[in-house]
Backbone atoms as SQL, in Angstrom:
CREATE TABLE atoms (id INTEGER PRIMARY KEY, chain TEXT, resi INTEGER, resn TEXT, atom TEXT, x REAL, y REAL, z REAL);
INSERT INTO atoms VALUES
  (1, 'A', 1, 'MET', 'N', 143.111, 104.223, 108.649),
  (2, 'A', 1, 'MET', 'CA', 142.595, 105.278, 107.801),
  (3, 'A', 1, 'MET', 'C', 143.706, 106.031, 107.085),
  (4, 'A', 2, 'ASP', 'N', 144.916, 105.874, 107.538),
  (5, 'A', 2, 'ASP', 'CA', 146.037, 106.586, 106.924),
  (6, 'A', 2, 'ASP', 'C', 146.241, 106.149, 105.477),
  (7, 'A', 3, 'ALA', 'N', 145.903, 104.918, 105.153),
  (8, 'A', 3, 'ALA', 'CA', 146.090, 104.424, 103.792),
  (9, 'A', 3, 'ALA', 'C', 145.127, 105.104, 102.824),
  (10, 'A', 4, 'TYR', 'N', 143.989, 105.573, 103.309),
  (11, 'A', 4, 'TYR', 'CA', 142.990, 106.183, 102.449),
  (12, 'A', 4, 'TYR', 'C', 143.070, 107.707, 102.432),
  (13, 'A', 5, 'ASP', 'N', 143.972, 108.308, 103.152),
  (14, 'A', 5, 'ASP', 'CA', 144.078, 109.764, 103.185),
  (15, 'A', 5, 'ASP', 'C', 144.582, 110.334, 101.864),
  (16, 'A', 6, 'SER', 'N', 145.374, 109.581, 101.122),
  (17, 'A', 6, 'SER', 'CA', 145.965, 110.098, 99.884),
  (18, 'A', 6, 'SER', 'C', 145.052, 109.921, 98.673),
  (19, 'A', 7, 'VAL', 'N', 143.887, 109.345, 98.854),
  (20, 'A', 7, 'VAL', 'CA', 142.975, 109.105, 97.741),
  (21, 'A', 7, 'VAL', 'C', 142.324, 110.412, 97.327),
  (22, 'A', 8, 'GLN', 'N', 142.320, 110.662, 96.005),
  (23, 'A', 8, 'GLN', 'CA', 141.703, 111.882, 95.494),
  (24, 'A', 8, 'GLN', 'C', 140.199, 111.660, 95.359),
  (25, 'A', 9, 'LYS', 'N', 139.428, 112.591, 95.844),
  (26, 'A', 9, 'LYS', 'CA', 137.977, 112.464, 95.817),
  (27, 'A', 9, 'LYS', 'C', 137.414, 113.322, 94.691),
  (28, 'A', 10, 'GLY', 'N', 136.241, 112.973, 94.200),
  (29, 'A', 10, 'GLY', 'CA', 135.587, 113.748, 93.163),
  (30, 'A', 10, 'GLY', 'C', 135.526, 112.974, 91.855),
  (31, 'A', 11, 'GLY', 'N', 134.915, 113.602, 90.866),
  (32, 'A', 11, 'GLY', 'CA', 134.751, 112.956, 89.579),
  (33, 'A', 11, 'GLY', 'C', 136.031, 112.939, 88.773),
  (34, 'A', 12, 'LEU', 'N', 136.073, 112.071, 87.785),
  (35, 'A', 12, 'LEU', 'CA', 137.235, 111.986, 86.916),
  (36, 'A', 12, 'LEU', 'C', 137.247, 113.159, 85.953),
  (37, 'A', 13, 'LYS', 'N', 138.427, 113.629, 85.602),
  (38, 'A', 13, 'LYS', 'CA', 138.575, 114.715, 84.645),
  (39, 'A', 13, 'LYS', 'C', 139.285, 114.166, 83.422),
  (40, 'A', 14, 'LEU', 'N', 138.662, 114.319, 82.255),
  (41, 'A', 14, 'LEU', 'CA', 139.233, 113.814, 81.022),
  (42, 'A', 14, 'LEU', 'C', 140.029, 114.909, 80.330),
  (43, 'A', 15, 'LYS', 'N', 141.124, 114.527, 79.684),
  (44, 'A', 15, 'LYS', 'CA', 141.961, 115.491, 78.975),
  (45, 'A', 15, 'LYS', 'C', 141.243, 115.951, 77.711),
  (46, 'A', 16, 'GLY', 'N', 141.321, 117.225, 77.412),
  (47, 'A', 16, 'GLY', 'CA', 140.768, 117.756, 76.175),
  (48, 'A', 16, 'GLY', 'C', 139.263, 117.894, 76.155),
  (49, 'A', 17, 'VAL', 'N', 138.600, 117.725, 77.274),
  (50, 'A', 17, 'VAL', 'CA', 137.147, 117.830, 77.329),
  (51, 'A', 17, 'VAL', 'C', 136.798, 118.924, 78.322),
  (52, 'A', 18, 'SER', 'N', 135.889, 119.815, 77.901),
  (53, 'A', 18, 'SER', 'CA', 135.504, 120.886, 78.814),
  (54, 'A', 18, 'SER', 'C', 134.684, 120.318, 79.963),
  (55, 'A', 19, 'SER', 'N', 134.754, 120.957, 81.088),
  (56, 'A', 19, 'SER', 'CA', 134.076, 120.450, 82.276),
  (57, 'A', 19, 'SER', 'C', 132.621, 120.903, 82.363),
  (58, 'A', 20, 'GLN', 'N', 132.144, 121.694, 81.389),
  (59, 'A', 20, 'GLN', 'CA', 130.776, 122.202, 81.451),
  (60, 'A', 20, 'GLN', 'C', 129.749, 121.116, 81.164),
  (61, 'A', 21, 'GLY', 'N', 130.049, 120.209, 80.260),
  (62, 'A', 21, 'GLY', 'CA', 129.099, 119.167, 79.919),
  (63, 'A', 21, 'GLY', 'C', 128.150, 119.634, 78.834),
  (64, 'A', 22, 'LYS', 'N', 127.062, 118.917, 78.660),
  (65, 'A', 22, 'LYS', 'CA', 126.088, 119.244, 77.627),
  (66, 'A', 22, 'LYS', 'C', 125.101, 120.275, 78.145),
  (67, 'A', 23, 'LYS', 'N', 124.677, 121.150, 77.246),
  (68, 'A', 23, 'LYS', 'CA', 123.667, 122.136, 77.620),
  (69, 'A', 23, 'LYS', 'C', 122.290, 121.540, 77.358),
  (70, 'A', 24, 'LYS', 'N', 121.376, 121.787, 78.249),
  (71, 'A', 24, 'LYS', 'CA', 120.026, 121.285, 78.093),
  (72, 'A', 24, 'LYS', 'C', 119.229, 122.234, 77.214),
  (73, 'A', 25, 'LYS', 'N', 118.342, 121.655, 76.408),
  (74, 'A', 25, 'LYS', 'CA', 117.494, 122.462, 75.549),
  (75, 'A', 25, 'LYS', 'C', 116.295, 122.965, 76.347),
  (76, 'A', 26, 'LYS', 'N', 115.806, 124.105, 75.964),
  (77, 'A', 26, 'LYS', 'CA', 114.606, 124.653, 76.586),
  (78, 'A', 26, 'LYS', 'C', 113.391, 123.999, 75.942),
  (79, 'A', 27, 'LYS', 'N', 112.577, 123.341, 76.722),
  (80, 'A', 27, 'LYS', 'CA', 111.432, 122.626, 76.189),
  (81, 'A', 27, 'LYS', 'C', 110.309, 123.577, 75.780),
  (82, 'A', 28, 'ASP', 'N', 110.147, 124.669, 76.500),
  (83, 'A', 28, 'ASP', 'CA', 109.054, 125.585, 76.214),
  (84, 'A', 28, 'ASP', 'C', 109.188, 126.186, 74.824),
  (85, 'A', 29, 'LYS', 'N', 110.389, 126.572, 74.454),
  (86, 'A', 29, 'LYS', 'CA', 110.591, 127.176, 73.142),
  (87, 'A', 29, 'LYS', 'C', 110.294, 126.169, 72.034),
  (88, 'A', 30, 'ASP', 'N', 110.717, 124.932, 72.225),
  (89, 'A', 30, 'ASP', 'CA', 110.468, 123.910, 71.218),
  (90, 'A', 30, 'ASP', 'C', 108.972, 123.657, 71.063),
  (91, 'A', 31, 'LYS', 'N', 108.245, 123.615, 72.169),
  (92, 'A', 31, 'LYS', 'CA', 106.809, 123.379, 72.100),
  (93, 'A', 31, 'LYS', 'C', 106.110, 124.516, 71.368),
  (94, 'A', 32, 'LYS', 'N', 106.529, 125.746, 71.643),
  (95, 'A', 32, 'LYS', 'CA', 105.913, 126.893, 70.978),
  (96, 'A', 32, 'LYS', 'C', 106.160, 126.844, 69.479),
  (97, 'A', 33, 'LYS', 'N', 107.381, 126.486, 69.094),
  (98, 'A', 33, 'LYS', 'CA', 107.697, 126.395, 67.669),
  (99, 'A', 33, 'LYS', 'C', 106.859, 125.319, 66.996),
  (100, 'A', 34, 'LEU', 'N', 106.678, 124.181, 67.668),
  (101, 'A', 34, 'LEU', 'CA', 105.871, 123.111, 67.102),
  (102, 'A', 34, 'LEU', 'C', 104.415, 123.528, 66.955),
  (103, 'A', 35, 'GLU', 'N', 103.898, 124.230, 67.965),
  (104, 'A', 35, 'GLU', 'CA', 102.514, 124.690, 67.892),
  (105, 'A', 35, 'GLU', 'C', 102.329, 125.672, 66.748),
  (106, 'A', 36, 'GLU', 'N', 103.291, 126.562, 66.565),
  (107, 'A', 36, 'GLU', 'CA', 103.213, 127.514, 65.462),
  (108, 'A', 36, 'GLU', 'C', 103.286, 126.793, 64.123),
  (109, 'A', 37, 'ALA', 'N', 104.130, 125.785, 64.041),
  (110, 'A', 37, 'ALA', 'CA', 104.264, 125.035, 62.797),
  (111, 'A', 37, 'ALA', 'C', 102.972, 124.290, 62.475),
  (112, 'A', 38, 'VAL', 'N', 102.323, 123.755, 63.503),
  (113, 'A', 38, 'VAL', 'CA', 101.075, 123.034, 63.294),
  (114, 'A', 38, 'VAL', 'C', 99.989, 123.985, 62.818),
  (115, 'A', 39, 'THR', 'N', 99.913, 125.158, 63.418),
  (116, 'A', 39, 'THR', 'CA', 98.885, 126.108, 63.009),
  (117, 'A', 39, 'THR', 'C', 99.137, 126.600, 61.595),
  (118, 'A', 40, 'THR', 'N', 100.392, 126.778, 61.208),
  (119, 'A', 40, 'THR', 'CA', 100.669, 127.217, 59.840),
  (120, 'A', 40, 'THR', 'C', 100.423, 126.083, 58.855),
  (121, 'A', 41, 'ASN', 'N', 100.631, 124.843, 59.265),
  (122, 'A', 41, 'ASN', 'CA', 100.398, 123.707, 58.373),
  (123, 'A', 41, 'ASN', 'C', 98.911, 123.481, 58.133),
  (124, 'A', 42, 'ASN', 'N', 98.072, 123.847, 59.087),
  (125, 'A', 42, 'ASN', 'CA', 96.632, 123.697, 58.901),
  (126, 'A', 42, 'ASN', 'C', 96.139, 124.577, 57.760),
  (127, 'A', 43, 'ASP', 'N', 96.754, 125.732, 57.586),
  (128, 'A', 43, 'ASP', 'CA', 96.365, 126.632, 56.518),
  (129, 'A', 43, 'ASP', 'C', 96.949, 126.191, 55.180),
  (130, 'A', 44, 'ALA', 'N', 98.021, 125.445, 55.198),
  (131, 'A', 44, 'ALA', 'CA', 98.688, 125.020, 53.973),
  (132, 'A', 44, 'ALA', 'C', 97.891, 123.912, 53.293),
  (133, 'A', 45, 'VAL', 'N', 98.292, 123.588, 52.079),
  (134, 'A', 45, 'VAL', 'CA', 97.635, 122.551, 51.301),
  (135, 'A', 45, 'VAL', 'C', 97.957, 121.190, 51.917),
  (136, 'A', 46, 'VAL', 'N', 96.940, 120.368, 52.054),
  (137, 'A', 46, 'VAL', 'CA', 97.121, 119.047, 52.626),
  (138, 'A', 46, 'VAL', 'C', 97.684, 118.130, 51.545),
  (139, 'A', 47, 'VAL', 'N', 98.815, 117.508, 51.850),
  (140, 'A', 47, 'VAL', 'CA', 99.447, 116.610, 50.891),
  (141, 'A', 47, 'VAL', 'C', 98.936, 115.206, 51.166),
  (142, 'A', 48, 'SER', 'N', 98.340, 114.596, 50.159),
  (143, 'A', 48, 'SER', 'CA', 97.799, 113.256, 50.346),
  (144, 'A', 48, 'SER', 'C', 98.812, 112.217, 49.881),
  (145, 'A', 49, 'ARG', 'N', 98.683, 111.051, 50.429),
  (146, 'A', 49, 'ARG', 'CA', 99.553, 109.941, 50.081),
  (147, 'A', 49, 'ARG', 'C', 99.132, 109.378, 48.732),
  (148, 'A', 50, 'PRO', 'N', 100.067, 109.011, 47.883),
  (149, 'A', 50, 'PRO', 'CA', 99.666, 108.461, 46.584),
  (150, 'A', 50, 'PRO', 'C', 98.876, 107.168, 46.759),
  (151, 'A', 51, 'ALA', 'N', 97.928, 106.957, 45.869),
  (152, 'A', 51, 'ALA', 'CA', 97.075, 105.776, 45.958),
  (153, 'A', 51, 'ALA', 'C', 97.892, 104.519, 45.696),
  (154, 'A', 52, 'LYS', 'N', 97.439, 103.412, 46.244),
  (155, 'A', 52, 'LYS', 'CA', 98.147, 102.149, 46.068),
  (156, 'A', 52, 'LYS', 'C', 97.881, 101.596, 44.671),
  (157, 'A', 53, 'THR', 'N', 98.866, 100.914, 44.152),
  (158, 'A', 53, 'THR', 'CA', 98.717, 100.304, 42.835),
  (159, 'A', 53, 'THR', 'C', 97.872, 99.042, 42.951),
  (160, 'A', 54, 'LYS', 'N', 97.470, 98.517, 41.804),
  (161, 'A', 54, 'LYS', 'CA', 96.665, 97.299, 41.806),
  (162, 'A', 54, 'LYS', 'C', 97.438, 96.143, 42.424),
  (163, 'A', 55, 'ALA', 'N', 98.725, 96.095, 42.145),
  (164, 'A', 55, 'ALA', 'CA', 99.553, 95.011, 42.683),
  (165, 'A', 55, 'ALA', 'C', 99.633, 95.096, 44.205),
  (166, 'A', 56, 'GLU', 'N', 99.771, 96.311, 44.743),
  (167, 'A', 56, 'GLU', 'CA', 99.837, 96.482, 46.198),
  (168, 'A', 56, 'GLU', 'C', 98.528, 96.068, 46.861),
  (169, 'A', 57, 'VAL', 'N', 97.412, 96.460, 46.253),
  (170, 'A', 57, 'VAL', 'CA', 96.102, 96.105, 46.799),
  (171, 'A', 57, 'VAL', 'C', 95.912, 94.593, 46.767),
  (172, 'A', 58, 'ALA', 'N', 96.285, 93.966, 45.643),
  (173, 'A', 58, 'ALA', 'CA', 96.144, 92.515, 45.520),
  (174, 'A', 58, 'ALA', 'C', 97.039, 91.798, 46.518),
  (175, 'A', 59, 'PHE', 'N', 98.256, 92.313, 46.708),
  (176, 'A', 59, 'PHE', 'CA', 99.187, 91.698, 47.659),
  (177, 'A', 59, 'PHE', 'C', 98.625, 91.752, 49.070),
  (178, 'A', 60, 'GLU', 'N', 98.111, 92.908, 49.473),
  (179, 'A', 60, 'GLU', 'CA', 97.557, 93.045, 50.823),
  (180, 'A', 60, 'GLU', 'C', 96.335, 92.149, 51.023),
  (181, 'A', 61, 'LYS', 'N', 95.507, 92.038, 49.985),
  (182, 'A', 61, 'LYS', 'CA', 94.328, 91.182, 50.080),
  (183, 'A', 61, 'LYS', 'C', 94.742, 89.719, 50.240),
  (184, 'A', 62, 'ALA', 'N', 95.716, 89.282, 49.447),
  (185, 'A', 62, 'ALA', 'CA', 96.190, 87.900, 49.534),
  (186, 'A', 62, 'ALA', 'C', 96.828, 87.636, 50.891),
  (187, 'A', 63, 'LYS', 'N', 97.562, 88.618, 51.398),
  (188, 'A', 63, 'LYS', 'CA', 98.214, 88.449, 52.697),
  (189, 'A', 63, 'LYS', 'C', 97.173, 88.321, 53.808),
  (190, 'A', 64, 'ARG', 'N', 96.125, 89.151, 53.758),
  (191, 'A', 64, 'ARG', 'CA', 95.063, 89.066, 54.770),
  (192, 'A', 64, 'ARG', 'C', 94.391, 87.693, 54.740),
  (193, 'A', 65, 'GLU', 'N', 94.086, 87.201, 53.521),
  (194, 'A', 65, 'GLU', 'CA', 93.435, 85.896, 53.399),
  (195, 'A', 65, 'GLU', 'C', 94.340, 84.779, 53.913),
  (196, 'A', 66, 'LYS', 'N', 95.635, 84.868, 53.599),
  (197, 'A', 66, 'LYS', 'CA', 96.584, 83.854, 54.065),
  (198, 'A', 66, 'LYS', 'C', 96.693, 83.880, 55.587),
  (199, 'A', 67, 'ASP', 'N', 96.735, 85.084, 56.160),
  (200, 'A', 67, 'ASP', 'CA', 96.798, 85.209, 57.619),
  (201, 'A', 67, 'ASP', 'C', 95.551, 84.619, 58.276),
  (202, 'A', 68, 'LYS', 'N', 94.381, 84.869, 57.678),
  (203, 'A', 68, 'LYS', 'CA', 93.144, 84.304, 58.219),
  (204, 'A', 68, 'LYS', 'C', 93.188, 82.786, 58.189),
  (205, 'A', 69, 'ALA', 'N', 93.674, 82.222, 57.078),
  (206, 'A', 69, 'ALA', 'CA', 93.751, 80.767, 56.950),
  (207, 'A', 69, 'ALA', 'C', 94.696, 80.181, 57.994),
  (208, 'A', 70, 'ILE', 'N', 95.823, 80.830, 58.222),
  (209, 'A', 70, 'ILE', 'CA', 96.785, 80.346, 59.214),
  (210, 'A', 70, 'ILE', 'C', 96.178, 80.398, 60.612),
  (211, 'A', 71, 'ILE', 'N', 95.478, 81.480, 60.914),
  (212, 'A', 71, 'ILE', 'CA', 94.857, 81.621, 62.232),
  (213, 'A', 71, 'ILE', 'C', 93.788, 80.552, 62.448),
  (214, 'A', 72, 'LEU', 'N', 92.957, 80.323, 61.428),
  (215, 'A', 72, 'LEU', 'CA', 91.921, 79.296, 61.555),
  (216, 'A', 72, 'LEU', 'C', 92.531, 77.907, 61.713),
  (217, 'A', 73, 'GLU', 'N', 93.621, 77.649, 61.003),
  (218, 'A', 73, 'GLU', 'CA', 94.280, 76.345, 61.104),
  (219, 'A', 73, 'GLU', 'C', 94.851, 76.128, 62.501),
  (220, 'A', 74, 'ARG', 'N', 95.473, 77.149, 63.046),
  (221, 'A', 74, 'ARG', 'CA', 96.062, 77.029, 64.380),
  (222, 'A', 74, 'ARG', 'C', 94.986, 76.944, 65.454),
  (223, 'A', 75, 'ALA', 'N', 93.869, 77.621, 65.239),
  (224, 'A', 75, 'ALA', 'CA', 92.812, 77.631, 66.248),
  (225, 'A', 75, 'ALA', 'C', 91.972, 76.360, 66.205),
  (226, 'A', 76, 'SER', 'N', 92.078, 75.595, 65.121),
  (227, 'A', 76, 'SER', 'CA', 91.227, 74.415, 64.994),
  (228, 'A', 76, 'SER', 'C', 91.658, 73.284, 65.922),
  (229, 'A', 77, 'LYS', 'N', 92.950, 73.227, 66.280),
  (230, 'A', 77, 'LYS', 'CA', 93.447, 72.163, 67.142),
  (231, 'A', 77, 'LYS', 'C', 93.615, 72.668, 68.566),
  (232, 'A', 78, 'THR', 'N', 93.364, 71.763, 69.509),
  (233, 'A', 78, 'THR', 'CA', 93.629, 72.097, 70.903),
  (234, 'A', 78, 'THR', 'C', 95.113, 71.883, 71.180),
  (235, 'A', 79, 'HIS', 'N', 95.546, 72.356, 72.317),
  (236, 'A', 79, 'HIS', 'CA', 96.948, 72.193, 72.701),
  (237, 'A', 79, 'HIS', 'C', 97.301, 70.709, 72.819),
  (238, 'A', 80, 'LYS', 'N', 96.390, 69.942, 73.367),
  (239, 'A', 80, 'LYS', 'CA', 96.620, 68.504, 73.542),
  (240, 'A', 80, 'LYS', 'C', 96.794, 67.818, 72.189),
  (241, 'A', 81, 'GLU', 'N', 95.968, 68.180, 71.211),
  (242, 'A', 81, 'GLU', 'CA', 96.078, 67.588, 69.875),
  (243, 'A', 81, 'GLU', 'C', 97.404, 67.957, 69.218),
  (244, 'A', 82, 'ARG', 'N', 97.834, 69.209, 69.402),
  (245, 'A', 82, 'ARG', 'CA', 99.117, 69.624, 68.833),
  (246, 'A', 82, 'ARG', 'C', 100.269, 68.844, 69.454),
  (247, 'A', 83, 'ILE', 'N', 100.203, 68.603, 70.764),
  (248, 'A', 83, 'ILE', 'CA', 101.239, 67.831, 71.455),
  (249, 'A', 83, 'ILE', 'C', 101.254, 66.395, 70.940),
  (250, 'A', 84, 'MET', 'N', 100.074, 65.816, 70.745),
  (251, 'A', 84, 'MET', 'CA', 100.005, 64.446, 70.240),
  (252, 'A', 84, 'MET', 'C', 100.586, 64.360, 68.831),
  (253, 'A', 85, 'ASP', 'N', 100.280, 65.326, 67.978),
  (254, 'A', 85, 'ASP', 'CA', 100.838, 65.348, 66.625),
  (255, 'A', 85, 'ASP', 'C', 102.354, 65.510, 66.660),
  (256, 'A', 86, 'PHE', 'N', 102.835, 66.345, 67.549),
  (257, 'A', 86, 'PHE', 'CA', 104.278, 66.560, 67.675),
  (258, 'A', 86, 'PHE', 'C', 104.974, 65.280, 68.126),
  (259, 'A', 87, 'ASN', 'N', 104.386, 64.596, 69.102),
  (260, 'A', 87, 'ASN', 'CA', 104.964, 63.338, 69.572),
  (261, 'A', 87, 'ASN', 'C', 104.942, 62.272, 68.477),
  (262, 'A', 88, 'GLN', 'N', 103.883, 62.250, 67.675),
  (263, 'A', 88, 'GLN', 'CA', 103.809, 61.310, 66.553),
  (264, 'A', 88, 'GLN', 'C', 104.917, 61.605, 65.547),
  (265, 'A', 89, 'GLN', 'N', 105.155, 62.865, 65.296),
  (266, 'A', 89, 'GLN', 'CA', 106.223, 63.267, 64.381),
  (267, 'A', 89, 'GLN', 'C', 107.585, 62.854, 64.943),
  (268, 'A', 90, 'LEU', 'N', 107.775, 62.999, 66.252),
  (269, 'A', 90, 'LEU', 'CA', 109.033, 62.589, 66.877),
  (270, 'A', 90, 'LEU', 'C', 109.231, 61.077, 66.784),
  (271, 'A', 91, 'ASP', 'N', 108.143, 60.309, 66.890),
  (272, 'A', 91, 'ASP', 'CA', 108.245, 58.853, 66.780),
  (273, 'A', 91, 'ASP', 'C', 108.697, 58.430, 65.385),
  (274, 'A', 92, 'ASN', 'N', 108.328, 59.197, 64.376),
  (275, 'A', 92, 'ASN', 'CA', 108.674, 58.851, 63.003),
  (276, 'A', 92, 'ASN', 'C', 110.115, 59.201, 62.652),
  (277, 'A', 93, 'LEU', 'N', 110.780, 60.015, 63.459),
  (278, 'A', 93, 'LEU', 'CA', 112.159, 60.395, 63.178),
  (279, 'A', 93, 'LEU', 'C', 113.117, 59.268, 63.546),
  (280, 'A', 94, 'THR', 'N', 114.324, 59.333, 62.978),
  (281, 'A', 94, 'THR', 'CA', 115.343, 58.340, 63.318),
  (282, 'A', 94, 'THR', 'C', 115.878, 58.622, 64.712),
  (283, 'A', 95, 'GLU', 'N', 116.634, 57.659, 65.263),
  (284, 'A', 95, 'GLU', 'CA', 117.137, 57.793, 66.624),
  (285, 'A', 95, 'GLU', 'C', 118.122, 58.934, 66.772),
  (286, 'A', 96, 'HIS', 'N', 118.780, 59.278, 65.673),
  (287, 'A', 96, 'HIS', 'CA', 119.771, 60.353, 65.732),
  (288, 'A', 96, 'HIS', 'C', 119.133, 61.665, 66.199),
  (289, 'A', 97, 'PHE', 'N', 117.895, 61.874, 65.824),
  (290, 'A', 97, 'PHE', 'CA', 117.205, 63.119, 66.166),
  (291, 'A', 97, 'PHE', 'C', 116.271, 62.948, 67.356),
  (292, 'A', 98, 'ASP', 'N', 116.370, 61.859, 68.076),
  (293, 'A', 98, 'ASP', 'CA', 115.455, 61.574, 69.179),
  (294, 'A', 98, 'ASP', 'C', 115.584, 62.593, 70.303),
  (295, 'A', 99, 'ILE', 'N', 114.435, 63.093, 70.763),
  (296, 'A', 99, 'ILE', 'CA', 114.366, 63.919, 71.961),
  (297, 'A', 99, 'ILE', 'C', 113.227, 63.363, 72.809),
  (298, 'A', 100, 'PRO', 'N', 113.229, 63.615, 74.097),
  (299, 'A', 100, 'PRO', 'CA', 112.149, 63.082, 74.937),
  (300, 'A', 100, 'PRO', 'C', 110.786, 63.624, 74.514),
  (301, 'A', 101, 'LYS', 'N', 109.763, 62.813, 74.729),
  (302, 'A', 101, 'LYS', 'CA', 108.410, 63.234, 74.376),
  (303, 'A', 101, 'LYS', 'C', 107.958, 64.381, 75.268),
  (304, 'A', 102, 'VAL', 'N', 107.065, 65.186, 74.721),
  (305, 'A', 102, 'VAL', 'CA', 106.536, 66.328, 75.449),
  (306, 'A', 102, 'VAL', 'C', 105.242, 65.902, 76.128),
  (307, 'A', 103, 'SER', 'N', 105.058, 66.321, 77.353),
  (308, 'A', 103, 'SER', 'CA', 103.857, 65.965, 78.100),
  (309, 'A', 103, 'SER', 'C', 102.985, 67.197, 78.291),
  (310, 'A', 104, 'TRP', 'N', 101.670, 67.030, 78.181),
  (311, 'A', 104, 'TRP', 'CA', 100.755, 68.145, 78.391),
  (312, 'A', 104, 'TRP', 'C', 100.181, 68.139, 79.801),
  (313, 'A', 105, 'THR', 'N', 100.605, 67.192, 80.626),
  (314, 'A', 105, 'THR', 'CA', 100.037, 67.074, 81.970),
  (315, 'A', 105, 'THR', 'C', 100.901, 67.736, 83.023),
  (316, 'A', 106, 'LYS', 'N', 101.723, 68.651, 82.645),
  (317, 'A', 106, 'LYS', 'CA', 102.656, 69.267, 83.582),
  (318, 'A', 106, 'LYS', 'C', 101.989, 70.211, 84.509);
């Protein structure tokens, strides 16, 4: 135990840094301020978001339709059919890109 008697115990002290650390914020005061701000905002004029342009509406509509088509396409095949198609695609590749076939019976 004599070898460990000279060891300094306690936390490390950094040069140029105060030992007080960070001060914690009071949560109650922040909550009260937020509640007051909300009540004052209710009386204020409600700011509405600008309406979407025709291009934005058309883009969103096209995106929704495309997403629906992709979902229907993916849902139309079973997992087994997808595996069979993948294996068929692997058979058509050259030997350089050969990887073992995938099995669905695992």
